[in-house]
Coordinates of C-alpha atoms in Angstrom, one line a residue:
X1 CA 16.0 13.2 38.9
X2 CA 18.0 11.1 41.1
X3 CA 20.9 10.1 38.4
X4 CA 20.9 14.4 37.4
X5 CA 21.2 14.9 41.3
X6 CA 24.3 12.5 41.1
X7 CA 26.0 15.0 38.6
X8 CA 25.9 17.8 41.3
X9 CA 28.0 17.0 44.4
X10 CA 26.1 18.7 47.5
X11 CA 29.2 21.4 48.3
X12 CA 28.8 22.4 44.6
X13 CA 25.0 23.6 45.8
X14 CA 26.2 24.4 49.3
X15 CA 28.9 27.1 47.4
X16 CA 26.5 28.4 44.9
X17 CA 24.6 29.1 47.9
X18 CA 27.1 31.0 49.9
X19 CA 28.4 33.2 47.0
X20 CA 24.4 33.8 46.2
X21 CA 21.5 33.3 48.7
X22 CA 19.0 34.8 46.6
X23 CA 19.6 33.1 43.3
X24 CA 21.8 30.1 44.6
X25 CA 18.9 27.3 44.2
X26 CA 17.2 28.7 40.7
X27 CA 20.8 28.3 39.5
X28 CA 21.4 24.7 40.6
X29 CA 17.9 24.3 38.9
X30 CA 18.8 25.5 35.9
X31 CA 21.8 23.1 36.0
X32 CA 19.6 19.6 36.5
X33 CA 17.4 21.3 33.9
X34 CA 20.0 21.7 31.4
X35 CA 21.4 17.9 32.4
X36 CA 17.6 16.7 31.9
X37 CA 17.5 18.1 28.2
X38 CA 21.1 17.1 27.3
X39 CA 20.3 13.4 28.5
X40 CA 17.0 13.4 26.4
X41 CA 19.0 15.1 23.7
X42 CA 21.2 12.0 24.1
X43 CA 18.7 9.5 23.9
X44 CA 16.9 10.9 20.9
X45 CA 20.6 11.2 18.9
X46 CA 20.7 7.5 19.6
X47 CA 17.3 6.8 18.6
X48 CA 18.0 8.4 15.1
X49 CA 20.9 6.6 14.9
X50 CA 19.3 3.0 15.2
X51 CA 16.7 4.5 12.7
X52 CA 19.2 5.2 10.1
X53 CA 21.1 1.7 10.7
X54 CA 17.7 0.1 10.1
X55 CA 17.1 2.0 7.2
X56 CA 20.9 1.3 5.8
X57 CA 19.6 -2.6 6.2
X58 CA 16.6 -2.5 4.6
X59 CA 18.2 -0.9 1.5
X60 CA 21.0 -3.5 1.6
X61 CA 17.9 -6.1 1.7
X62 CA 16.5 -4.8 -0.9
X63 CA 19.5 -5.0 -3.3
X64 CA 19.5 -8.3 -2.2
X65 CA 16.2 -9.3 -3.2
X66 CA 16.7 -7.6 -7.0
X67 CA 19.5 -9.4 -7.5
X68 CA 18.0 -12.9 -6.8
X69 CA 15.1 -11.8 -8.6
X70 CA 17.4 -10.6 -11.9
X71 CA 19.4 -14.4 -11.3
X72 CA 15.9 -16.2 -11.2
X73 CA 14.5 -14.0 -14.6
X74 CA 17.7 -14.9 -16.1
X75 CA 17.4 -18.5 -15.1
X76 CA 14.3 -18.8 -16.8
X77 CA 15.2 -17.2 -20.1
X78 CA 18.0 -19.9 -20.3
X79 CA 15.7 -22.6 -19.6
X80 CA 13.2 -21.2 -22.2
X81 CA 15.7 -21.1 -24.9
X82 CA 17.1 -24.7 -24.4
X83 CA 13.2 -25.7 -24.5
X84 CA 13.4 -23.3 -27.7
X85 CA 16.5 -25.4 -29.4
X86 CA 15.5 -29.0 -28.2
X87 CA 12.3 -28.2 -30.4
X88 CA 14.1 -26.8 -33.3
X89 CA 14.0 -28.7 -36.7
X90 CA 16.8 -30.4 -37.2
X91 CA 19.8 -28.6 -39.3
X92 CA 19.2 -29.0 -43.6
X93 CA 21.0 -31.7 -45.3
X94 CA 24.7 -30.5 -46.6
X95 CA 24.6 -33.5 -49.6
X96 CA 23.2 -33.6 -53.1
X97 CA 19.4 -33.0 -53.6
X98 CA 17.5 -36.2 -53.9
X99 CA 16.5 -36.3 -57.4
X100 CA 13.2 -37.3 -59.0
X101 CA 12.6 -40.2 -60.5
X102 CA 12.5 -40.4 -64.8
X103 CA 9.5 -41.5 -65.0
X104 CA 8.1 -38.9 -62.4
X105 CA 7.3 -35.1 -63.7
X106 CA 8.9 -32.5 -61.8
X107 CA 7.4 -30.5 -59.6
X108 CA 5.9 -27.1 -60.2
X109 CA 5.5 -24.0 -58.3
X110 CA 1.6 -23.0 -58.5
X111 CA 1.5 -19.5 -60.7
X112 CA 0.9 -16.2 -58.8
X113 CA -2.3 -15.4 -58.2
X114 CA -3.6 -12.5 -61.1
X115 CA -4.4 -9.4 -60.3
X116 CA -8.0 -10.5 -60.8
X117 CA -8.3 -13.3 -58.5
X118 CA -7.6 -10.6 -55.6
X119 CA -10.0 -8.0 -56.4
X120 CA -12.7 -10.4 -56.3
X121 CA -13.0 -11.1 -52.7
X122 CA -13.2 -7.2 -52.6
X123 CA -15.5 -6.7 -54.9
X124 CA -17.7 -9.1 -53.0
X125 CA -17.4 -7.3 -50.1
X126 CA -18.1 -4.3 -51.9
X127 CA -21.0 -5.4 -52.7
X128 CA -22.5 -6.6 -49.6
X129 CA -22.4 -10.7 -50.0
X130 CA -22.5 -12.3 -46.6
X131 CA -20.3 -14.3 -44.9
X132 CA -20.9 -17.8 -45.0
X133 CA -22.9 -18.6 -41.7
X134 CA -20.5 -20.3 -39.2
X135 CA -20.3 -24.2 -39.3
X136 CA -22.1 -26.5 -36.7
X137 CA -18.4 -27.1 -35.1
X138 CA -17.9 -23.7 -33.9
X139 CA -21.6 -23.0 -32.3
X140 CA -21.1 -26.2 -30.7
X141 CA -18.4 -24.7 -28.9
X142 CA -20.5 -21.7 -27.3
X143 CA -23.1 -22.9 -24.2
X144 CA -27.0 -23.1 -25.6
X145 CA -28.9 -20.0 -24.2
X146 CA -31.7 -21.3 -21.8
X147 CA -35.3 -21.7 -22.3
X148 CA -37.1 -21.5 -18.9
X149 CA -39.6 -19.1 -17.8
X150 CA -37.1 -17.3 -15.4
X151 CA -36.2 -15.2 -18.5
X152 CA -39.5 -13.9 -18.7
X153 CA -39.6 -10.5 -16.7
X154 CA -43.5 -11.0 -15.3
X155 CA -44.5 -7.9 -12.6
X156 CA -48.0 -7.1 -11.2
X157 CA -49.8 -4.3 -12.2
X158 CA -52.7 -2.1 -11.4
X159 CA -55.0 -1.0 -14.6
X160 CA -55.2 2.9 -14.4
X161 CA -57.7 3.2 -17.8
X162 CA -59.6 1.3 -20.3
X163 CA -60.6 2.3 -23.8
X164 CA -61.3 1.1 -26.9
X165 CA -58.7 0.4 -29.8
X166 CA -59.7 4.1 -31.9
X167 CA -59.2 2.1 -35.2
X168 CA -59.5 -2.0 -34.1
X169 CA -62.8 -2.8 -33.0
X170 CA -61.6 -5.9 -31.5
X171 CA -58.8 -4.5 -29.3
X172 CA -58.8 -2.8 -26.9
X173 CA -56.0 -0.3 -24.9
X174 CA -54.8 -0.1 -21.7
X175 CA -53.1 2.4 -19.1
X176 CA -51.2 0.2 -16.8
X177 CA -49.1 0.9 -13.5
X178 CA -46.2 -1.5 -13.0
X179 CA -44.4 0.2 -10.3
X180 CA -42.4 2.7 -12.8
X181 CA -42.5 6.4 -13.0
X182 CA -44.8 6.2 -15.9
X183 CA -47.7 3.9 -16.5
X184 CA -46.9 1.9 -19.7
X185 CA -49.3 1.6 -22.5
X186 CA -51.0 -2.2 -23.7
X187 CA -52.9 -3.2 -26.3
X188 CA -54.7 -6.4 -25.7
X189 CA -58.1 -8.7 -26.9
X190 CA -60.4 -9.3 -24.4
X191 CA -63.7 -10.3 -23.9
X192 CA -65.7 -12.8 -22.6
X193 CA -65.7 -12.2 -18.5
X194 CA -64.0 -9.3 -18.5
X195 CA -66.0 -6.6 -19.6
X196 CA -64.1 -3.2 -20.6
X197 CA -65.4 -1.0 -18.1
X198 CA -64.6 -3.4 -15.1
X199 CA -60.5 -2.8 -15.5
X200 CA -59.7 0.2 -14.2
X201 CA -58.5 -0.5 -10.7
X202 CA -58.2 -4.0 -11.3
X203 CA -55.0 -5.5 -10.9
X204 CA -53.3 -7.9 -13.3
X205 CA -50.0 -9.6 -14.3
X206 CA -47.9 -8.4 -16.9
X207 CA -44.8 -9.4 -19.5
X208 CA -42.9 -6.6 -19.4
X209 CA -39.5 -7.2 -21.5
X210 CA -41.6 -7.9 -24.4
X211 CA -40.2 -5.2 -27.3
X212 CA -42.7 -2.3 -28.0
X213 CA -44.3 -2.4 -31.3
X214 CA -47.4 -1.0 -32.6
X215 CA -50.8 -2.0 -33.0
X216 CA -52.9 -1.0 -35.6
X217 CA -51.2 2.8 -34.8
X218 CA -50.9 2.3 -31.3
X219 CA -47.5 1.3 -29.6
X220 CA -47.9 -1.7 -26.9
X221 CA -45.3 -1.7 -24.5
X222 CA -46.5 -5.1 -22.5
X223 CA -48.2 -7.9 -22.5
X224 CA -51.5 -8.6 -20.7
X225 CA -51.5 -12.4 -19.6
X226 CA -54.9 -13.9 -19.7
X227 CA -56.4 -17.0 -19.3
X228 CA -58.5 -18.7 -22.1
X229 CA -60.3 -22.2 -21.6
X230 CA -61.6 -24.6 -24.0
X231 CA -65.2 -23.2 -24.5
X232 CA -63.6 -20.0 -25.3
X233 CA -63.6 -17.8 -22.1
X234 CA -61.4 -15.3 -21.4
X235 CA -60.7 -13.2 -18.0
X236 CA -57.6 -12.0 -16.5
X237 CA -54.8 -13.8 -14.6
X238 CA -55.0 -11.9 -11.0
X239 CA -52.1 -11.6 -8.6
X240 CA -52.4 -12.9 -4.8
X241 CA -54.2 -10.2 -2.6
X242 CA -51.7 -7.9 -1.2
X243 CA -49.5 -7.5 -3.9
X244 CA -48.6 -4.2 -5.2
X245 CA -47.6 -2.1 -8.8
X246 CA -44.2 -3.5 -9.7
X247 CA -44.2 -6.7 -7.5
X248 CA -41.8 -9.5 -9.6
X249 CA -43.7 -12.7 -10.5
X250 CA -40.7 -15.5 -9.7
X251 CA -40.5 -19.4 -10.0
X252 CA -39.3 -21.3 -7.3
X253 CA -37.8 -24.5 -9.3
X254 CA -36.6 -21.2 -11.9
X255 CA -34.6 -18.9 -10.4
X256 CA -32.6 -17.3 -13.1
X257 CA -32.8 -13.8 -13.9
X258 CA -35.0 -12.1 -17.0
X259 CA -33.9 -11.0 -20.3
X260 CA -33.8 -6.9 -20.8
X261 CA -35.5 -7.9 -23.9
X262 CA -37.1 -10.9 -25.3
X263 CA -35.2 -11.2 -28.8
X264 CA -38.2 -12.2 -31.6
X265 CA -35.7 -14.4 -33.1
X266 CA -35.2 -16.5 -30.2
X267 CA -38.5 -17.1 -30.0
X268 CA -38.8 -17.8 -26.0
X269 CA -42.5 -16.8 -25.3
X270 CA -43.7 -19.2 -28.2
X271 CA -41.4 -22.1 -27.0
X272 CA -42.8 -21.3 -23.1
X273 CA -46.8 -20.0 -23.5
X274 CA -48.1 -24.1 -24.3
X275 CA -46.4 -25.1 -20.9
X276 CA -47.9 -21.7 -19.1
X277 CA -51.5 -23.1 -17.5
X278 CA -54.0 -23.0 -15.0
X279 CA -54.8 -26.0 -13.0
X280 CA -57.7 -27.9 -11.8
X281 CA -57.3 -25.5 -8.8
X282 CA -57.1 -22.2 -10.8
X283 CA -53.4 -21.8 -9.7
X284 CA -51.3 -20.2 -12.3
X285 CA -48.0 -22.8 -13.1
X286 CA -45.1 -23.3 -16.0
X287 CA -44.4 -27.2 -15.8
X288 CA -46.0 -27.6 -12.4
X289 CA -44.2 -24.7 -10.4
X290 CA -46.5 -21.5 -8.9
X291 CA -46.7 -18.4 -10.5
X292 CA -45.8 -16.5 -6.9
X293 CA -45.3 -13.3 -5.8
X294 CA -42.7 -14.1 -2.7
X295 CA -44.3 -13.8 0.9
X296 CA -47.9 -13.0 -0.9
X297 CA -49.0 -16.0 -3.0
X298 CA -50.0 -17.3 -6.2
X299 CA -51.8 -15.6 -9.4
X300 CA -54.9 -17.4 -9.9
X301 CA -57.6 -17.5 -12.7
X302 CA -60.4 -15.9 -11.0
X303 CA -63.5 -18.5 -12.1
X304 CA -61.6 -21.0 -14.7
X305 CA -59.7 -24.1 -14.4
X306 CA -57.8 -26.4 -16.8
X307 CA -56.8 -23.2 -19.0
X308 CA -54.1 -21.9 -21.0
X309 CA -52.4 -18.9 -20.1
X310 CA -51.9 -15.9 -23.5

């Protein structure tokens, strides 16, 4: 307000006065209003004009900047072509053609291949010959698959039913929870400890990424794991106490993740089930390292020792 004031000499306010008490002062307020707005009006003009300045130099920057980038592009292209022509072959000879020697038959140009010789490849396709497998050389290059029991997919599971096999008298079937929205379906053999009519409500451990195939008319979609000693007996491998539907059975020394499906040509459960036993304790181990269920335990067998795990 003080540099508006300046604009307005005191008699200038002292006259408006005089000619018009009444309105004298709202006029000389109007005035320093008017001076206010015409001063921001002022600054704001200025502002705009440094914007547009700024604006002119970054567009003049930019130009800039495409044409060194254009200059560098077409520095390179010049560069690659002299690579190109230092590697050319050298020009052809402009004298006479060496010629052969008397003694030495001329040279022949091998005779077109017949109309014959290339319909047979596609009449071999045609009629379904195989390729020839590829050579040691080339699967060599591509990293060997493991073969550890991480890619086993092994989850607990609680046995809803048990029933005979309606067709097998030595299977029987199972309805088994494993923490899914549906109970999945297993055909298994057992015997020996575990009667039949004990299951339901037990709780067991399971291979689940096994393919589903059927059993004497009856599709298995898991595995049962049990454990069998020497003398013959049988009974479940049990999951530590707390343990729930679904729980993942994991290997500390293993940690990889499972296979969606176990491939039958790969063969990984016969190349893993001789190293998949039960100790002298009863604790379940591949190569020495727990079957656990993290922050619940260890499967065990529940009475045997020194036995394979099926």
């Amino acid at each position: 307000m003080d540099d508006v004031d300046n604009l307005f000499h005191p008699s200038l306010e002292a006259a408006l006065i005089k000619l018009d008490p009444e309105d004298g002062k709202q006029i000389m307020e109007y005035f320093r209003t008017q001076a206010l707005l015409m001063k921001e009006k002022a600054l704001l003009q200025a502002s705009v004009r440094d914007q547009k300045k700024l604006l002119v130099e970054n567009g003049k920057l930019k130009k800039d900047i495409e044409q060194l980038r254009s200059q560098l592009q077409e520095n390179q292209r010049r560069r690659s072509a002299k690579a190109l022509l230092s590697q050319a072959p050298p020009p052809p000879r402009t004298g006479p053609a060496p010629t052969a020697p008397a003694n030495q038959p001329a040279a022949t140009n091998p005779p077109p291949p017949s109309s014959r010789d290339r319909r047979e490849p596609q009449i071999r396709r045609r009629r379904g010959e195989r390729k020839a497998p590829p050579t040691s050389d080339s699967l060599s290059l591509g990293a060997e698959p493991r073969v550890d029991v991480s890619r086993l997919d092994l989850r607990v599971g609680r046995i809803l039913s048990a029933r005979r096999h309606p067709v097998a008298d030595g299977l029987s079937v199972q309805e088994v929870d494993v923490g899914e929205t549906a109970p999945r379906t297993v055909v298994s053999k057992l015997g020996g400890k575990t009667p039949l009519e004990e299951l339901p409500g037990g709780r067991a451990v399971l291979l689940c990424n096994v393919r589903a195939c059927k059993m004497r008319g009856v599709v298995s979609q898991a595995r049962l794991l049990w454990c069998s000693a020497p003398d013959g007996c049988t009974e479940l491998l049990t999951p530590p106490t707390g343990s729930a539907p679904g729980d993942r059975v994991t290997f500390l020394n293993y940690p990889g993740e499972p296979d969606r499906e176990l491939q039958a040509g790969d063969r990984v459960w016969d190349l893993l089930q001789p190293h998949l036993q039960v100790d002298s304790r009863g604790v379940a181990n591949y190569k020495g390292c727990g079957f656990e269920v993290k922050g619940k335990g260890l499967c065990r067998s529940p009475s045997l020792t020194d036995a394979l795990i099926r």
